[in-house]
mmCIF file of C-alpha atoms in Angstrom:
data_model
loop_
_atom_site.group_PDB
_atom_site.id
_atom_site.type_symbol
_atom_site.label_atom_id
_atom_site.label_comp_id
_atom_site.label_asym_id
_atom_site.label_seq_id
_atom_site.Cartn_x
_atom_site.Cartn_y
_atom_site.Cartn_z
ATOM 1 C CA UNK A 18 47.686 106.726 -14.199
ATOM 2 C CA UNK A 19 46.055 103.502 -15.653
ATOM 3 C CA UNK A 20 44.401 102.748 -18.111
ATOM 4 C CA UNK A 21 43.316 98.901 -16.549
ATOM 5 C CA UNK A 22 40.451 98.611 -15.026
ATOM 6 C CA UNK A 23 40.111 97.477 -10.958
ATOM 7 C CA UNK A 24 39.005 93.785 -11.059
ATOM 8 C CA UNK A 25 35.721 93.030 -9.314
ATOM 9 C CA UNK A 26 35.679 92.509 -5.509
ATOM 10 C CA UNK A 27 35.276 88.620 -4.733
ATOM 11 C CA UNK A 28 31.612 87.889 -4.422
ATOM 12 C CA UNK A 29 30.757 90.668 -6.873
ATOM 13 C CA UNK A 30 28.273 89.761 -9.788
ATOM 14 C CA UNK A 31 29.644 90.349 -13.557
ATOM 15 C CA UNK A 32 29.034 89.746 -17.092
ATOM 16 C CA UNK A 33 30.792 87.575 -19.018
ATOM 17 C CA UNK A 34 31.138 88.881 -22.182
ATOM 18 C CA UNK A 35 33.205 85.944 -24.083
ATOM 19 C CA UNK A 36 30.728 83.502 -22.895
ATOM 20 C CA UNK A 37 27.600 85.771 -22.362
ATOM 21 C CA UNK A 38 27.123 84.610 -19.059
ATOM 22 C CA UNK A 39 26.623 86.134 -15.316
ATOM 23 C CA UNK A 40 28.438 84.987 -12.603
ATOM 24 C CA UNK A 41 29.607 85.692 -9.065
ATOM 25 C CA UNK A 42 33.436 86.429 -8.721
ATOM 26 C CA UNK A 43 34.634 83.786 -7.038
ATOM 27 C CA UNK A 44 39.148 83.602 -6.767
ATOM 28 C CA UNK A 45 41.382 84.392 -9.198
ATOM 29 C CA UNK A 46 44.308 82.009 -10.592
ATOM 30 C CA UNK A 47 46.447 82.143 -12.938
ATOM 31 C CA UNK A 48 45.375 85.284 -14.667
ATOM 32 C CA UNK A 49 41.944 83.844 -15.026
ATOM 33 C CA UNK A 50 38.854 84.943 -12.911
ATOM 34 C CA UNK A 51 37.104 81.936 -11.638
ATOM 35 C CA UNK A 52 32.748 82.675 -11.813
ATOM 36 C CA UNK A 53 30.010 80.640 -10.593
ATOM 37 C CA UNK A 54 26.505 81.138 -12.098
ATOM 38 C CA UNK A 55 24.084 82.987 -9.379
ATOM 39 C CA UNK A 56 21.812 80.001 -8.792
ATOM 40 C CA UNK A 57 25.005 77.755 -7.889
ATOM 41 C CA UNK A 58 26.744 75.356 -10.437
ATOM 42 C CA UNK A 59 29.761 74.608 -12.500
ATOM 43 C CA UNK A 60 32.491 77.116 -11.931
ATOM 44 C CA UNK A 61 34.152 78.383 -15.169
ATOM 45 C CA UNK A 62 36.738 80.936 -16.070
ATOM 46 C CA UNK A 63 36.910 83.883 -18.067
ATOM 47 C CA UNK A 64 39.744 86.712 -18.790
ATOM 48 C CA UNK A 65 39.691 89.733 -16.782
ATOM 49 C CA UNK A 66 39.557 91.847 -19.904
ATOM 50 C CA UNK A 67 36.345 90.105 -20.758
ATOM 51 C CA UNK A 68 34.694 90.856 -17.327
ATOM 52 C CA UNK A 69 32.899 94.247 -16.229
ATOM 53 C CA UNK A 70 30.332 94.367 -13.055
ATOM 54 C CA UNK A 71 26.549 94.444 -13.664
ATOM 55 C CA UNK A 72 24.323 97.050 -11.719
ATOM 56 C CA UNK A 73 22.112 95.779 -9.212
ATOM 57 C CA UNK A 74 18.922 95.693 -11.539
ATOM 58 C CA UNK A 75 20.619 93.891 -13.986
ATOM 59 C CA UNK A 76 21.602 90.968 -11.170
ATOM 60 C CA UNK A 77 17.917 91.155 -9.791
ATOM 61 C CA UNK A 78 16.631 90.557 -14.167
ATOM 62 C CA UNK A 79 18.969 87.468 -14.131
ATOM 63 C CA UNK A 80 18.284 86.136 -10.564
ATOM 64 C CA UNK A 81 14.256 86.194 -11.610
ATOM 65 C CA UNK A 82 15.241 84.677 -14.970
ATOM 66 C CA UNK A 83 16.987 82.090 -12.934
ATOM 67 C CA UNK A 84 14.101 81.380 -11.097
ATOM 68 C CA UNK A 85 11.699 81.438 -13.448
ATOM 69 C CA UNK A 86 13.624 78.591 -15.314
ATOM 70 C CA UNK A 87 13.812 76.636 -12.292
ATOM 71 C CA UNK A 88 9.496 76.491 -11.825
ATOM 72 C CA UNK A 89 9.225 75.758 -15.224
ATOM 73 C CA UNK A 90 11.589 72.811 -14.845
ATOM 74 C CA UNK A 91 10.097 71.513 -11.726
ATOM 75 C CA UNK A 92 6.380 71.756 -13.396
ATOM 76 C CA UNK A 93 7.741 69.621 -16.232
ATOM 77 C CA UNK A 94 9.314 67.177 -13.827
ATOM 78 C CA UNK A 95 5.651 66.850 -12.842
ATOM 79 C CA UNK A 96 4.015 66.726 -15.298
#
């Protein structure tokens, strides 16, 4: 028995706890898991240690967040 944790499934969505970020597994090199933020973007990496999954209502918080941000952008853009 183990005491290490699975790592996430590509494509799952996980918290970033050393750079308090969420972000879609997306390969792993090197030792290093390799996220993307949910709205698309810059790829960065983060240890596995420092990973765990989120639940499903805690990716739908962040994906409204996300989107949120967005309008407000575009309205300023306009305005």
């Amino acid at each position: 028995m183990t005491d290490t944790p699975a790592q996430p499934e590509i494509g799952t969505m996980v918290y970033d706890a050393s750079h308090d970020r969420i972000g879609r597994v997306m390969s792993y090199l090197s030792g290093h898991i390799w996220l993307r933020p949910p709205g698309g973007g810059r790829e960065w990496t983060a240890l596995p240690d420092e990973v765990r999954p989120i639940s499903a209502s805690e990716s739908l918080r962040h994906r409204v967040a996300e989107a949120n941000r967005r309008a407000r952008q575009q309205r300023h853009a306009l305005s």
